[in-house]
JSON list of C-alpha atoms and ligand atoms in Angstrom, two decimals:
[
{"chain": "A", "resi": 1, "resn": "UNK", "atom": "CA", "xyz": [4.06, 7.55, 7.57]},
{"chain": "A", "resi": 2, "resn": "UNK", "atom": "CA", "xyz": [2.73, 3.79, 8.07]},
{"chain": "A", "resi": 3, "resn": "UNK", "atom": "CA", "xyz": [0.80, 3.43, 5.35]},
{"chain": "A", "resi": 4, "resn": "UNK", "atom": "CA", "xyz": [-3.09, 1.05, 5.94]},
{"chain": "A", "resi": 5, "resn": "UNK", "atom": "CA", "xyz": [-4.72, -0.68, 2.91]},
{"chain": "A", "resi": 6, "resn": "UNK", "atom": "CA", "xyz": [-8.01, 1.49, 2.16]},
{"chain": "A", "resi": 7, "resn": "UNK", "atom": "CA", "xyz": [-9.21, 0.36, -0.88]},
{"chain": "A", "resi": 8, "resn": "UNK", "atom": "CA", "xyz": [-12.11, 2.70, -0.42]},
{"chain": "A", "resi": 9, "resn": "UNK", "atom": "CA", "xyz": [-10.06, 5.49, -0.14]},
{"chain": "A", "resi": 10, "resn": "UNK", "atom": "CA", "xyz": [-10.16, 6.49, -3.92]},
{"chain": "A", "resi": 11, "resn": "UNK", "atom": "CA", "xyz": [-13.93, 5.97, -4.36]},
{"chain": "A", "resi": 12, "resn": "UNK", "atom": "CA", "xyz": [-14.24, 8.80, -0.88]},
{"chain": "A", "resi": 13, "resn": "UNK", "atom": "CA", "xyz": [-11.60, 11.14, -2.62]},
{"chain": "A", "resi": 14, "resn": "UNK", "atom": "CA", "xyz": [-14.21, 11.09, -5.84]},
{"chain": "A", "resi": 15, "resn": "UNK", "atom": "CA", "xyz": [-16.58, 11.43, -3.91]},
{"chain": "A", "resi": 16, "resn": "UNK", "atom": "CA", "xyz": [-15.71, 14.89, -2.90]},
{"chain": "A", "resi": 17, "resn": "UNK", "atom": "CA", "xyz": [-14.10, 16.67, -5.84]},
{"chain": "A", "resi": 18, "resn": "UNK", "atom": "CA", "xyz": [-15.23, 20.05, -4.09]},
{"chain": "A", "resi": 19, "resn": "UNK", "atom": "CA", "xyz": [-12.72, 19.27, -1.18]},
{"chain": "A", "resi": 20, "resn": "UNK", "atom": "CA", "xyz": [-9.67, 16.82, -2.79]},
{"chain": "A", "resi": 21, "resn": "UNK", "atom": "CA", "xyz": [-9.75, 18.80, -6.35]},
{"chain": "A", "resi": 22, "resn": "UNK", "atom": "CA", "xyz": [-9.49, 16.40, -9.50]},
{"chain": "A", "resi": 23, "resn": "UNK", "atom": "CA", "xyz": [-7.09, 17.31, -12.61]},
{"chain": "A", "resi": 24, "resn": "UNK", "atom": "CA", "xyz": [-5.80, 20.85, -10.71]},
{"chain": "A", "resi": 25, "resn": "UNK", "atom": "CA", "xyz": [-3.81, 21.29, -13.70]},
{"chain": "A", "resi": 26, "resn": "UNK", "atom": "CA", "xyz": [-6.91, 22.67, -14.78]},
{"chain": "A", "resi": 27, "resn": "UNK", "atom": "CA", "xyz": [-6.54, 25.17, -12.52]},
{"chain": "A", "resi": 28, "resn": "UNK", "atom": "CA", "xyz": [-2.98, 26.45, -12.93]},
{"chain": "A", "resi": 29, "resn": "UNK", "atom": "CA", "xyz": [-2.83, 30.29, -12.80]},
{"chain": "A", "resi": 30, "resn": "UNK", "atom": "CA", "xyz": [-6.91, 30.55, -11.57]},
{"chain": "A", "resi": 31, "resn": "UNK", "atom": "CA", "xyz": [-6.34, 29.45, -8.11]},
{"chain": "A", "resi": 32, "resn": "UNK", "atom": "CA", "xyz": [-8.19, 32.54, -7.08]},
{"chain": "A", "resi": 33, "resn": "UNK", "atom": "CA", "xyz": [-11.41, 31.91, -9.05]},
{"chain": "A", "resi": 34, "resn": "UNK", "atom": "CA", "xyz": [-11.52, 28.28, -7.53]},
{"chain": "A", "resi": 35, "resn": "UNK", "atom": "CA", "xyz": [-11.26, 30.26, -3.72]},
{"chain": "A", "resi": 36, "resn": "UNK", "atom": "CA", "xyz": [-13.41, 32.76, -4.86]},
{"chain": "A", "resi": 37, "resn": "UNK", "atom": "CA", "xyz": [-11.25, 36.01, -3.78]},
{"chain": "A", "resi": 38, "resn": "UNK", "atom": "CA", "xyz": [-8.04, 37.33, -4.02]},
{"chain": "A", "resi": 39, "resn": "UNK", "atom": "CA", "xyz": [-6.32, 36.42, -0.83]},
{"chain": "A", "resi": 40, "resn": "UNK", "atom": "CA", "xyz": [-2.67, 34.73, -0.33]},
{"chain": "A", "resi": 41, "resn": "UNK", "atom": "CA", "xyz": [-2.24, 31.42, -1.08]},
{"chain": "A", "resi": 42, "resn": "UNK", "atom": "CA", "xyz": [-0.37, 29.30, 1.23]},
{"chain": "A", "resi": 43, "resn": "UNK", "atom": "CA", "xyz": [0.37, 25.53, 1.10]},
{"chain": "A", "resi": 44, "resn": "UNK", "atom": "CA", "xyz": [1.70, 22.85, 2.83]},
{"chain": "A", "resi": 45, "resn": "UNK", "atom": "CA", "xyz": [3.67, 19.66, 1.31]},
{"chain": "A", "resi": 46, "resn": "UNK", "atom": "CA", "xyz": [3.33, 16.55, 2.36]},
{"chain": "A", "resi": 47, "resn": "UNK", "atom": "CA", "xyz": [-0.13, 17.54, 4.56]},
{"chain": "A", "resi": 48, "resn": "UNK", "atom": "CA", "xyz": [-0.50, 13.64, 6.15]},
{"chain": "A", "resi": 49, "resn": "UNK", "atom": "CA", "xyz": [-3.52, 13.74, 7.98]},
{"chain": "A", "resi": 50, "resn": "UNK", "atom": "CA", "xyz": [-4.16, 17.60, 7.70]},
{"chain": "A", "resi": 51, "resn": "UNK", "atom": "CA", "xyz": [-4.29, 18.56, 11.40]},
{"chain": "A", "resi": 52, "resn": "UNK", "atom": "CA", "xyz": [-2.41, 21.31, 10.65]},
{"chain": "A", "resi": 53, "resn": "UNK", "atom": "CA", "xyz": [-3.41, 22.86, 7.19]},
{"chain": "A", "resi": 54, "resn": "UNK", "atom": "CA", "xyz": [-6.66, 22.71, 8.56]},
{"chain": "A", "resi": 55, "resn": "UNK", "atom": "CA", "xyz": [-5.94, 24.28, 12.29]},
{"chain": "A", "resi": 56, "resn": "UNK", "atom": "CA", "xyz": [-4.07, 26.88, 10.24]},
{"chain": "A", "resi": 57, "resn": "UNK", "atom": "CA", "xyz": [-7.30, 27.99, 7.67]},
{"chain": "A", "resi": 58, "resn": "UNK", "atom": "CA", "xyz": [-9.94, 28.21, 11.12]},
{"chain": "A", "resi": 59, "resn": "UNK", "atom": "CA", "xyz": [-7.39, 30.64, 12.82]},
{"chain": "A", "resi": 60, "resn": "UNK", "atom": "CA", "xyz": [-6.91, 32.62, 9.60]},
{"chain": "A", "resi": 61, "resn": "UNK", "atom": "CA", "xyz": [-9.87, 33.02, 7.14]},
{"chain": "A", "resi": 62, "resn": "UNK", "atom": "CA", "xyz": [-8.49, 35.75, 4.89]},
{"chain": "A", "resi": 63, "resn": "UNK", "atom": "CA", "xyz": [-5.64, 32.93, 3.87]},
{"chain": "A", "resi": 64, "resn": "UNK", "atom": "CA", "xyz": [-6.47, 30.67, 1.10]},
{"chain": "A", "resi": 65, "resn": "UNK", "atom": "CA", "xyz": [-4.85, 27.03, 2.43]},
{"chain": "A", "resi": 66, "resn": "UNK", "atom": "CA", "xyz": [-4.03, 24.05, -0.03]},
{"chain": "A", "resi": 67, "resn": "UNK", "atom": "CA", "xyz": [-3.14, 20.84, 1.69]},
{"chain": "A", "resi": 68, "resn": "UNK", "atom": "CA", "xyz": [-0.79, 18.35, -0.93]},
{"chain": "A", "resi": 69, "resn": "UNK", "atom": "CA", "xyz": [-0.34, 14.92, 0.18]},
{"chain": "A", "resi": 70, "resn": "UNK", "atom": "CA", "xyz": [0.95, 11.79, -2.22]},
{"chain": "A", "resi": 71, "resn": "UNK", "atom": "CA", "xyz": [-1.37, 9.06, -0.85]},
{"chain": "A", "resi": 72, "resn": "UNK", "atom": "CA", "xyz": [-4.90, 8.41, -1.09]},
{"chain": "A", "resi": 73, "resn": "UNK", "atom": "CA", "xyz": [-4.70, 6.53, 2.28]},
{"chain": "A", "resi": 74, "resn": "UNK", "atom": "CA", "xyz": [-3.90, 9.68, 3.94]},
{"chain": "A", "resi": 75, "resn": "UNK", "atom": "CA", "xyz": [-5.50, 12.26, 2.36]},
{"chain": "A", "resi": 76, "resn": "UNK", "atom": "CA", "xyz": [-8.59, 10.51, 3.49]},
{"chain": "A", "resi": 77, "resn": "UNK", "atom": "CA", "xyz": [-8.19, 11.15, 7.25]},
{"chain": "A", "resi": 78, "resn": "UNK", "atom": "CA", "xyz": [-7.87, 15.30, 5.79]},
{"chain": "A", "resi": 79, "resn": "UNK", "atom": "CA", "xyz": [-10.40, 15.02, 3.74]},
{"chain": "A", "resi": 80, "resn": "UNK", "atom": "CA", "xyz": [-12.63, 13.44, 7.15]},
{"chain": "A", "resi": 81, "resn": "UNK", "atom": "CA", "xyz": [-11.45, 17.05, 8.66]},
{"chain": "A", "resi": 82, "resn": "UNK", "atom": "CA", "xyz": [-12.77, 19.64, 5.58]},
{"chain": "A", "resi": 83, "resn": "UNK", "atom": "CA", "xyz": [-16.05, 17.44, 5.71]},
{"chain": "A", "resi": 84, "resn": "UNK", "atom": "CA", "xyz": [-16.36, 17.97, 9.46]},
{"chain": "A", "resi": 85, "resn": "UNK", "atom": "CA", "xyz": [-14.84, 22.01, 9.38]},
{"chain": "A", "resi": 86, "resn": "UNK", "atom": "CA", "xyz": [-16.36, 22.80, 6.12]},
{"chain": "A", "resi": 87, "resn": "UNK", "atom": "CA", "xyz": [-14.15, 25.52, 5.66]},
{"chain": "A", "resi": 88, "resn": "UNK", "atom": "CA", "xyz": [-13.97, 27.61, 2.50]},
{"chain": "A", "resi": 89, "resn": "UNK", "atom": "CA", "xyz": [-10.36, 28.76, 2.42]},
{"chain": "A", "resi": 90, "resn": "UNK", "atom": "CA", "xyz": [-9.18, 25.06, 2.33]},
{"chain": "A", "resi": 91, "resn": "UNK", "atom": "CA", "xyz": [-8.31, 22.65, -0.61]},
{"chain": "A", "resi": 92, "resn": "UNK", "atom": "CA", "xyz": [-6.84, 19.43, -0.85]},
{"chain": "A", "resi": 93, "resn": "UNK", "atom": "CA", "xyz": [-4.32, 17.83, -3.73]},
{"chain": "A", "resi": 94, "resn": "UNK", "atom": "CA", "xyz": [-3.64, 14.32, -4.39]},
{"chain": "A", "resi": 95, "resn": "UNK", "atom": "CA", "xyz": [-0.92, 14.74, -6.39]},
{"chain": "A", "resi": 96, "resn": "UNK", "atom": "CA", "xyz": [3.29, 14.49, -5.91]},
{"chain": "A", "resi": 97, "resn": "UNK", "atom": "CA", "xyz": [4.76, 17.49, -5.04]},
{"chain": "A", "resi": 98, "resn": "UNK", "atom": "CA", "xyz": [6.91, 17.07, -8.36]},
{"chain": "A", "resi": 99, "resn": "UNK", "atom": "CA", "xyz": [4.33, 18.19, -10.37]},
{"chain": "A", "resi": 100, "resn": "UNK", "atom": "CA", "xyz": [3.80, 21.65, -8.57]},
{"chain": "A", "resi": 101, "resn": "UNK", "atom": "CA", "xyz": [5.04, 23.45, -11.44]},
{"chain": "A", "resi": 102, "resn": "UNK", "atom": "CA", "xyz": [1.72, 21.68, -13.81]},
{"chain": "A", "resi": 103, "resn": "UNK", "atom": "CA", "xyz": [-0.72, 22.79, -10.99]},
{"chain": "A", "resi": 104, "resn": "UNK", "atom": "CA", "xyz": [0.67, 26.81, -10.32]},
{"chain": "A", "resi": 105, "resn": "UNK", "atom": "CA", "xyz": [2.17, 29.36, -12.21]},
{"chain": "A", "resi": 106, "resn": "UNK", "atom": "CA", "xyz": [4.70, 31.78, -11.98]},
{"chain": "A", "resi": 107, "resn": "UNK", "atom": "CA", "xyz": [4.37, 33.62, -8.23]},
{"chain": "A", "resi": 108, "resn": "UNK", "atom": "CA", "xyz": [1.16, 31.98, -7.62]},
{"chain": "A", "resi": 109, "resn": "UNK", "atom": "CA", "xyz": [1.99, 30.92, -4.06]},
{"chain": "A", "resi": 110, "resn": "UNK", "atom": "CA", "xyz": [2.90, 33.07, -1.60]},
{"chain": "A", "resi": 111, "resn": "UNK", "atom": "CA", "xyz": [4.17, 30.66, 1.17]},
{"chain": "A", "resi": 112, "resn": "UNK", "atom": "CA", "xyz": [5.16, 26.95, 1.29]},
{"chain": "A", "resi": 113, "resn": "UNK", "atom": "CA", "xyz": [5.53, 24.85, 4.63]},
{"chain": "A", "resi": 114, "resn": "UNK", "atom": "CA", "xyz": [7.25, 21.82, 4.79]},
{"chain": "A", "resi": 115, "resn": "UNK", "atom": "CA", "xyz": [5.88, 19.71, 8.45]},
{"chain": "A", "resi": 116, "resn": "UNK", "atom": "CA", "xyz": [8.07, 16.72, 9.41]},
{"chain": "A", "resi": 117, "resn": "UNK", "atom": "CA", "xyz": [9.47, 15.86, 5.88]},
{"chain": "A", "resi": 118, "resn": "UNK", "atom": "CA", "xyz": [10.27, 12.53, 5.42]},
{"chain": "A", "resi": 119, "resn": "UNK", "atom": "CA", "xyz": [14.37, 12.70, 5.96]},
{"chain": "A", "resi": 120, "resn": "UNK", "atom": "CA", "xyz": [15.08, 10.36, 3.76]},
{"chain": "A", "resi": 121, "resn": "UNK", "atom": "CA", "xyz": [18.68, 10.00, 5.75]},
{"chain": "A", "resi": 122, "resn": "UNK", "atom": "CA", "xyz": [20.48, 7.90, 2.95]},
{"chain": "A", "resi": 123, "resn": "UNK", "atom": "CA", "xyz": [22.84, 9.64, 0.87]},
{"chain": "A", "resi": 124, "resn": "UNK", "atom": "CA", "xyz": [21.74, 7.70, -2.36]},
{"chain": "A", "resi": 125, "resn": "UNK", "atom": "CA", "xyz": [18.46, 8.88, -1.13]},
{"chain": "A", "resi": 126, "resn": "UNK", "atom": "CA", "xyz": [19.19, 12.66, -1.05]},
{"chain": "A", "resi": 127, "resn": "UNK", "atom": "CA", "xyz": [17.20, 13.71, -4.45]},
{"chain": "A", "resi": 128, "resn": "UNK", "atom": "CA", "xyz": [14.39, 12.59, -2.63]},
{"chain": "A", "resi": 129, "resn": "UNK", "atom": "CA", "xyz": [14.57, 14.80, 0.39]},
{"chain": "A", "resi": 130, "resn": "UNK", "atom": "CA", "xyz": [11.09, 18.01, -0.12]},
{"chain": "A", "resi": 131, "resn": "UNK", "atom": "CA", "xyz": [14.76, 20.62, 0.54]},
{"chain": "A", "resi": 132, "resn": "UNK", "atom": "CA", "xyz": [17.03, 19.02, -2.11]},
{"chain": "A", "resi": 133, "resn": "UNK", "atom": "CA", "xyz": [17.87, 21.92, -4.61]},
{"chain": "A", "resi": 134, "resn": "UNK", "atom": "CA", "xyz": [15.58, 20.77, -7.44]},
{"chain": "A", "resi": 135, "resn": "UNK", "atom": "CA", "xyz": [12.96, 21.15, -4.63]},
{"chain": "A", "resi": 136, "resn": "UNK", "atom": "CA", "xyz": [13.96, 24.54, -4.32]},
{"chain": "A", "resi": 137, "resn": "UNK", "atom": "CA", "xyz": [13.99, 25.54, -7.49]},
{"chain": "A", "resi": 138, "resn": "UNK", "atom": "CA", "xyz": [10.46, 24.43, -7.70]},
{"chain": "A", "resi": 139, "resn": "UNK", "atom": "CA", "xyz": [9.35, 26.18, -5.24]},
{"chain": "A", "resi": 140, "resn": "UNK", "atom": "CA", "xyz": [11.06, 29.33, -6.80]},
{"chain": "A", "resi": 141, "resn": "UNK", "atom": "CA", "xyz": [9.01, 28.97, -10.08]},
{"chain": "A", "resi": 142, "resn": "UNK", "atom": "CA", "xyz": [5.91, 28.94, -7.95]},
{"chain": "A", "resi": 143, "resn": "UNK", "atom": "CA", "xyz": [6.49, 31.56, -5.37]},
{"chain": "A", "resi": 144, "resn": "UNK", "atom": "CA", "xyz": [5.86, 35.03, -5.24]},
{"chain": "A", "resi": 145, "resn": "UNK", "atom": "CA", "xyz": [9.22, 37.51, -4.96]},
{"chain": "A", "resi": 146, "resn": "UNK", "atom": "CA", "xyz": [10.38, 36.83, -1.88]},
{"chain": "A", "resi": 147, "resn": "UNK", "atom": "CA", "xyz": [8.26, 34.09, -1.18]},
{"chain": "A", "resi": 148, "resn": "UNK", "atom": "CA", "xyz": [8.75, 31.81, 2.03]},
{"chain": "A", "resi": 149, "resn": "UNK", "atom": "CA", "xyz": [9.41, 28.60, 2.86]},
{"chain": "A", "resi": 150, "resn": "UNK", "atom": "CA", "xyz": [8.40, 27.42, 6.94]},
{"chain": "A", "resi": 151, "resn": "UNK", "atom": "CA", "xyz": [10.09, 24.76, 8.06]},
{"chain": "A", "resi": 152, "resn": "UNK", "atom": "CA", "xyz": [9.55, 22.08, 11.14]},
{"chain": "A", "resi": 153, "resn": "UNK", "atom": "CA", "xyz": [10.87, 18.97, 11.90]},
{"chain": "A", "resi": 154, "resn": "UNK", "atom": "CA", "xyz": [12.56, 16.82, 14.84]},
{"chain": "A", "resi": 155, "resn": "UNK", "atom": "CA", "xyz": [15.10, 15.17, 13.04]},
{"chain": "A", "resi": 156, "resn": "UNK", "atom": "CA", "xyz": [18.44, 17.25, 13.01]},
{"chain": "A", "resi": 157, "resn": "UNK", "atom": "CA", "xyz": [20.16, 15.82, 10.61]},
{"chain": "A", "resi": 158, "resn": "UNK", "atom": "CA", "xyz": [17.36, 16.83, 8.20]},
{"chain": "A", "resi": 159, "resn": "UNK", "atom": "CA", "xyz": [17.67, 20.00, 9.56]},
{"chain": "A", "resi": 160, "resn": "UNK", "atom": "CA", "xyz": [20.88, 20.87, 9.14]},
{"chain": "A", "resi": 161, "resn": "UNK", "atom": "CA", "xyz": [20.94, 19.83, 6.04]},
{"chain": "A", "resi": 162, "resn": "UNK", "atom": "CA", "xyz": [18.19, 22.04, 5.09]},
{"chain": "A", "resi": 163, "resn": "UNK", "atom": "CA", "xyz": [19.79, 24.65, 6.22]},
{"chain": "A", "resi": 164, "resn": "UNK", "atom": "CA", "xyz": [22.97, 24.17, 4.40]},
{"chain": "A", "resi": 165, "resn": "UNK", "atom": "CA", "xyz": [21.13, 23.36, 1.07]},
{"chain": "A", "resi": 166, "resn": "UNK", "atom": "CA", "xyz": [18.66, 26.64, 1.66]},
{"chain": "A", "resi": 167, "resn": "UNK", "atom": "CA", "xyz": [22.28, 28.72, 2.17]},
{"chain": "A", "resi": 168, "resn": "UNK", "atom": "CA", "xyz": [23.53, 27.38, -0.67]},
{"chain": "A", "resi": 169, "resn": "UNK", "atom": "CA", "xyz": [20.71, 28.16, -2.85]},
{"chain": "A", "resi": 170, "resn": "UNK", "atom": "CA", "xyz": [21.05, 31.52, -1.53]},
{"chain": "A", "resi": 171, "resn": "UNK", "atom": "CA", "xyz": [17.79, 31.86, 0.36]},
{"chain": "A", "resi": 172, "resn": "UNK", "atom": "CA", "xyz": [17.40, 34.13, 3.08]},
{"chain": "A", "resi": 173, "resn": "UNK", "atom": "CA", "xyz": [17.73, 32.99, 6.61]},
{"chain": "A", "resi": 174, "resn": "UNK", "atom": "CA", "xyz": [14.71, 35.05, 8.67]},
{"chain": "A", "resi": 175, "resn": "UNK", "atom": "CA", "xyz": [13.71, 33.18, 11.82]},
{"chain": "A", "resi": 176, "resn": "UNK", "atom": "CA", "xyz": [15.71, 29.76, 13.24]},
{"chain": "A", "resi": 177, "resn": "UNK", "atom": "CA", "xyz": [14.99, 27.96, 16.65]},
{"chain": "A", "resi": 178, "resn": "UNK", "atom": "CA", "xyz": [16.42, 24.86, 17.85]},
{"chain": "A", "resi": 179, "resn": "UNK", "atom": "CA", "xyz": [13.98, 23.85, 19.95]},
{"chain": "A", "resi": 180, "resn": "UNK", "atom": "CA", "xyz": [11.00, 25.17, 19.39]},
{"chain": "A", "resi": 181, "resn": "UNK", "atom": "CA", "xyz": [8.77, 24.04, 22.56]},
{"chain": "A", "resi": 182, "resn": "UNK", "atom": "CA", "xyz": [10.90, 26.09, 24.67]},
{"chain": "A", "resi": 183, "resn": "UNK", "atom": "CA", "xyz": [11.13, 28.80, 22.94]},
{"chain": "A", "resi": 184, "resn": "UNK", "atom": "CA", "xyz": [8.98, 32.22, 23.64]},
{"chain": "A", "resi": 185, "resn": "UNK", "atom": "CA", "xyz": [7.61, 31.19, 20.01]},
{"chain": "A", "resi": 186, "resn": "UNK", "atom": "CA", "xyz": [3.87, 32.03, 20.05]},
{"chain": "A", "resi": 187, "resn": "UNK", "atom": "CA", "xyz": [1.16, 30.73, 18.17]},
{"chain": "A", "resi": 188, "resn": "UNK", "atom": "CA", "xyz": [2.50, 27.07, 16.72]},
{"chain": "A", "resi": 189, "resn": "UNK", "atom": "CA", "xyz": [0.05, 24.95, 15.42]},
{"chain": "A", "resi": 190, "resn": "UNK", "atom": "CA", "xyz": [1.13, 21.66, 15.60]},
{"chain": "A", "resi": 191, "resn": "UNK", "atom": "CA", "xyz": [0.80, 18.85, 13.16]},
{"chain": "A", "resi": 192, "resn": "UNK", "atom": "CA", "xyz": [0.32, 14.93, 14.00]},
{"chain": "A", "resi": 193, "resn": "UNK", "atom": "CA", "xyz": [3.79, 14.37, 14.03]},
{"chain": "A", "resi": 194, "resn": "UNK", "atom": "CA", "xyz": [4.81, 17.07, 15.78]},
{"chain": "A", "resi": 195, "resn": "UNK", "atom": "CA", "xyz": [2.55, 16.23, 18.66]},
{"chain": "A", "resi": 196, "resn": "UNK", "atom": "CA", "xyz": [3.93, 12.51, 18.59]},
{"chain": "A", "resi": 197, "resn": "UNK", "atom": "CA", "xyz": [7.76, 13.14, 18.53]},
{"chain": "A", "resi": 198, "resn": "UNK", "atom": "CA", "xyz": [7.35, 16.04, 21.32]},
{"chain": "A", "resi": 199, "resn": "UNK", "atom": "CA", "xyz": [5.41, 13.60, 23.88]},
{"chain": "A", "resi": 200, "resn": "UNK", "atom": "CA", "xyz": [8.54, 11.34, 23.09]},
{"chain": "A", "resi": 201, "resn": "UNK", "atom": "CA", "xyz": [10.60, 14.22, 24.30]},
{"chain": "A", "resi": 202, "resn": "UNK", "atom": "CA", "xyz": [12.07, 15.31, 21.19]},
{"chain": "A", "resi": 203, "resn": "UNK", "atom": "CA", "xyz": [13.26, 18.31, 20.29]},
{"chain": "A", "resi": 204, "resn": "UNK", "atom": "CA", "xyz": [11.54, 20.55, 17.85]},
{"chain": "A", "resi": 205, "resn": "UNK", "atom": "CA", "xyz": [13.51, 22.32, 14.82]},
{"chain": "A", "resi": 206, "resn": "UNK", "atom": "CA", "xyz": [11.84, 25.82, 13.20]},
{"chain": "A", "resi": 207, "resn": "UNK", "atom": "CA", "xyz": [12.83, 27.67, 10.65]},
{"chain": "A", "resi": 208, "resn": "UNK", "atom": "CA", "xyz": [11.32, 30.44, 7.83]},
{"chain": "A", "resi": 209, "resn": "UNK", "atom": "CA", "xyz": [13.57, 31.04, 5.10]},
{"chain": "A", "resi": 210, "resn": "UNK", "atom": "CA", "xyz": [12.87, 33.57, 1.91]},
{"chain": "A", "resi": 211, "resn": "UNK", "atom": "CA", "xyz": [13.73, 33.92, -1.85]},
{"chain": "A", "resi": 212, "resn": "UNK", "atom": "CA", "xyz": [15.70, 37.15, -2.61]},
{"chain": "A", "resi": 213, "resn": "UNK", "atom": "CA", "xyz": [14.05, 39.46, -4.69]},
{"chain": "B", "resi": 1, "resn": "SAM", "atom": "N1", "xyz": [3.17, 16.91, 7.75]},
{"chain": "B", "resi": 1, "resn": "SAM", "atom": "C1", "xyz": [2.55, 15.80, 8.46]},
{"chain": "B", "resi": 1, "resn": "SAM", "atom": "C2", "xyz": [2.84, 15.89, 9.93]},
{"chain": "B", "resi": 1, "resn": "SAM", "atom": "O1", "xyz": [3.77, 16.64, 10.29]},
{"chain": "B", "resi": 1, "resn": "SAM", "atom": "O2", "xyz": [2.16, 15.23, 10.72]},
{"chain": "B", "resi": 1, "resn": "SAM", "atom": "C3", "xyz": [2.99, 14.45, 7.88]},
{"chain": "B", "resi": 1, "resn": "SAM", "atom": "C4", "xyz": [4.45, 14.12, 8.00]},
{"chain": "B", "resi": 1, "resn": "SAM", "atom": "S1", "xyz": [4.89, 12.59, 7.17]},
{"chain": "B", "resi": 1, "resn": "SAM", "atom": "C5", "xyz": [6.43, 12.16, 7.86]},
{"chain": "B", "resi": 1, "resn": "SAM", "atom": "C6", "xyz": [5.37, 13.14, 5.56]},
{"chain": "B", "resi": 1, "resn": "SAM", "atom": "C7", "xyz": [4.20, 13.18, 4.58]},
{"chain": "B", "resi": 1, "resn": "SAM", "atom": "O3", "xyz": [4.66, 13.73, 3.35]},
{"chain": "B", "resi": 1, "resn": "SAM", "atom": "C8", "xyz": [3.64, 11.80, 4.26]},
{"chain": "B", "resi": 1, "resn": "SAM", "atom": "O4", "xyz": [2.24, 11.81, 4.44]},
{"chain": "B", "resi": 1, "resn": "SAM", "atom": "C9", "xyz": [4.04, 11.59, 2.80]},
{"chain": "B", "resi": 1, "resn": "SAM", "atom": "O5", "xyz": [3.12, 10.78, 2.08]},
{"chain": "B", "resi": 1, "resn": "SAM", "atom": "C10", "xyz": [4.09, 13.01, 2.27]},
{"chain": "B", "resi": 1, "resn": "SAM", "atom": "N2", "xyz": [4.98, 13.19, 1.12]},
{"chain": "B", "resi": 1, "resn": "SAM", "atom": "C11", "xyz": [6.26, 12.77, 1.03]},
{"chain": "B", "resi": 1, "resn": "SAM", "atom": "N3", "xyz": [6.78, 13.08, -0.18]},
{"chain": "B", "resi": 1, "resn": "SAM", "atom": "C12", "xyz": [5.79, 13.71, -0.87]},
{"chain": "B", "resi": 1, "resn": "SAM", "atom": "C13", "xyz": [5.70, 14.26, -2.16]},
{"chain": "B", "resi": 1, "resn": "SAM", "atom": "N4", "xyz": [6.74, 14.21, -3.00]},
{"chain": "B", "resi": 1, "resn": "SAM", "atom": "N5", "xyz": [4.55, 14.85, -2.55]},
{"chain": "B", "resi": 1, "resn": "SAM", "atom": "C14", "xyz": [3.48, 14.89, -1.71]},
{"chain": "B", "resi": 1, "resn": "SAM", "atom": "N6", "xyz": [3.50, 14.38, -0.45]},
{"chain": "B", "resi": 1, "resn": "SAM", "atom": "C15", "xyz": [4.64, 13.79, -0.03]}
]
């Protein structure tokens, strides 16, 4: 993600603390009394400019949606989208994805997607990578039993990697495609990325993987 100078960025996010939520600590284990109802809760890591966390909570209301993205000069162009959709069943963090496990508890979540993670293709680098085992094991701690993790991304050596480190994890392989445009697939939302890399002609990786129970 390039990343533009908007100094103004942080005074908008504050600006809007019933769309970009301040301290969510505060709301660890009362997600549901901040959405109102008891619905699933599904987020995505690493939202970027929200096309798709917000696509996703229009096309299904009785989903609760939370958006987590690491920089205020992103966040912004989501946070331009809630403003416009106004939709209820959608939240946005500001926060690094390492501190899930401060902002949910136990089985909290019931599905986390992971859109066009940055591959980080270094080897010194791999720590950094949203499927690196510590990742996982994050994602265990907030996740319901047999809780899901959706996958997308064009670059296949992040891929396969992924899949190697979800294996040896011992996740649960439930749905792969290798190229996902051209596949009888129906009903992909795509994100910004997504929509850049395929007009390139690049080929899109899927995949849903799921704790054991
Ligand atoms: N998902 C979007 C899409 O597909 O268009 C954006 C993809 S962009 C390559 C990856 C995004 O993940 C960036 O906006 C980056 O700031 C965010 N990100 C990377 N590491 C993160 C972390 N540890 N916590 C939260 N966001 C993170």
């Amino acid at each position: 993600m390039r990343l533009r100078n908007k100094p103004w960025a942080k005074e908008k996010i504050a600006a809007y603390p019933q769309y970009i939520i301040p301290n969510p600590e505060q709301y660890k284990g009362r997600w549901h009394e901040v959405f109102g109802n008891e619905n699933p809760i599904h987020i995505e890591i690493g939202t970027g400019k929200g096309k798709f966390i917000t696509e996703m909570a229009k096309a299904n209301p009785h989903v609760n949606y939370i958006g987590i993205e690491l920089y205020e000069s992103v966040i912004v162009s989501a946070l331009d989208k809630l403003i416009e959709h106004n939709l209820p069943n959608l939240k946005l963090l500001n926060i690094n994805a390492k501190e899930l496990a401060n902002v949910f508890a136990m089985g909290e979540v019931a599905r986390i997607y992971l859109n066009f993670s940055d591959p980080w293709p270094k080897k010194r680098h791999e720590k950094r990578r949203l499927t690196y085992r510590s990742f996982l094991a994050l994602y265990e701690q907030i996740l319901v039993d047999e809780g899901e993790i959706h996958f997308k991304t064009d670059n296949q050596g992040l891929f396969e990697y992924s899949l190697v480190s979800f294996s040896q994890y011992g996740l649960l392989l439930t749905f792969v495609s290798l190229d996902l445009h051209r596949s009888d697939f129906v009903g992909n939302i795509m994100t910004e990325y997504e929509e850049k890399f395929a007009a390139k002609g690049n080929r899109i990786y899927r995949c849903e993987v799921k704790y054991p129970s």
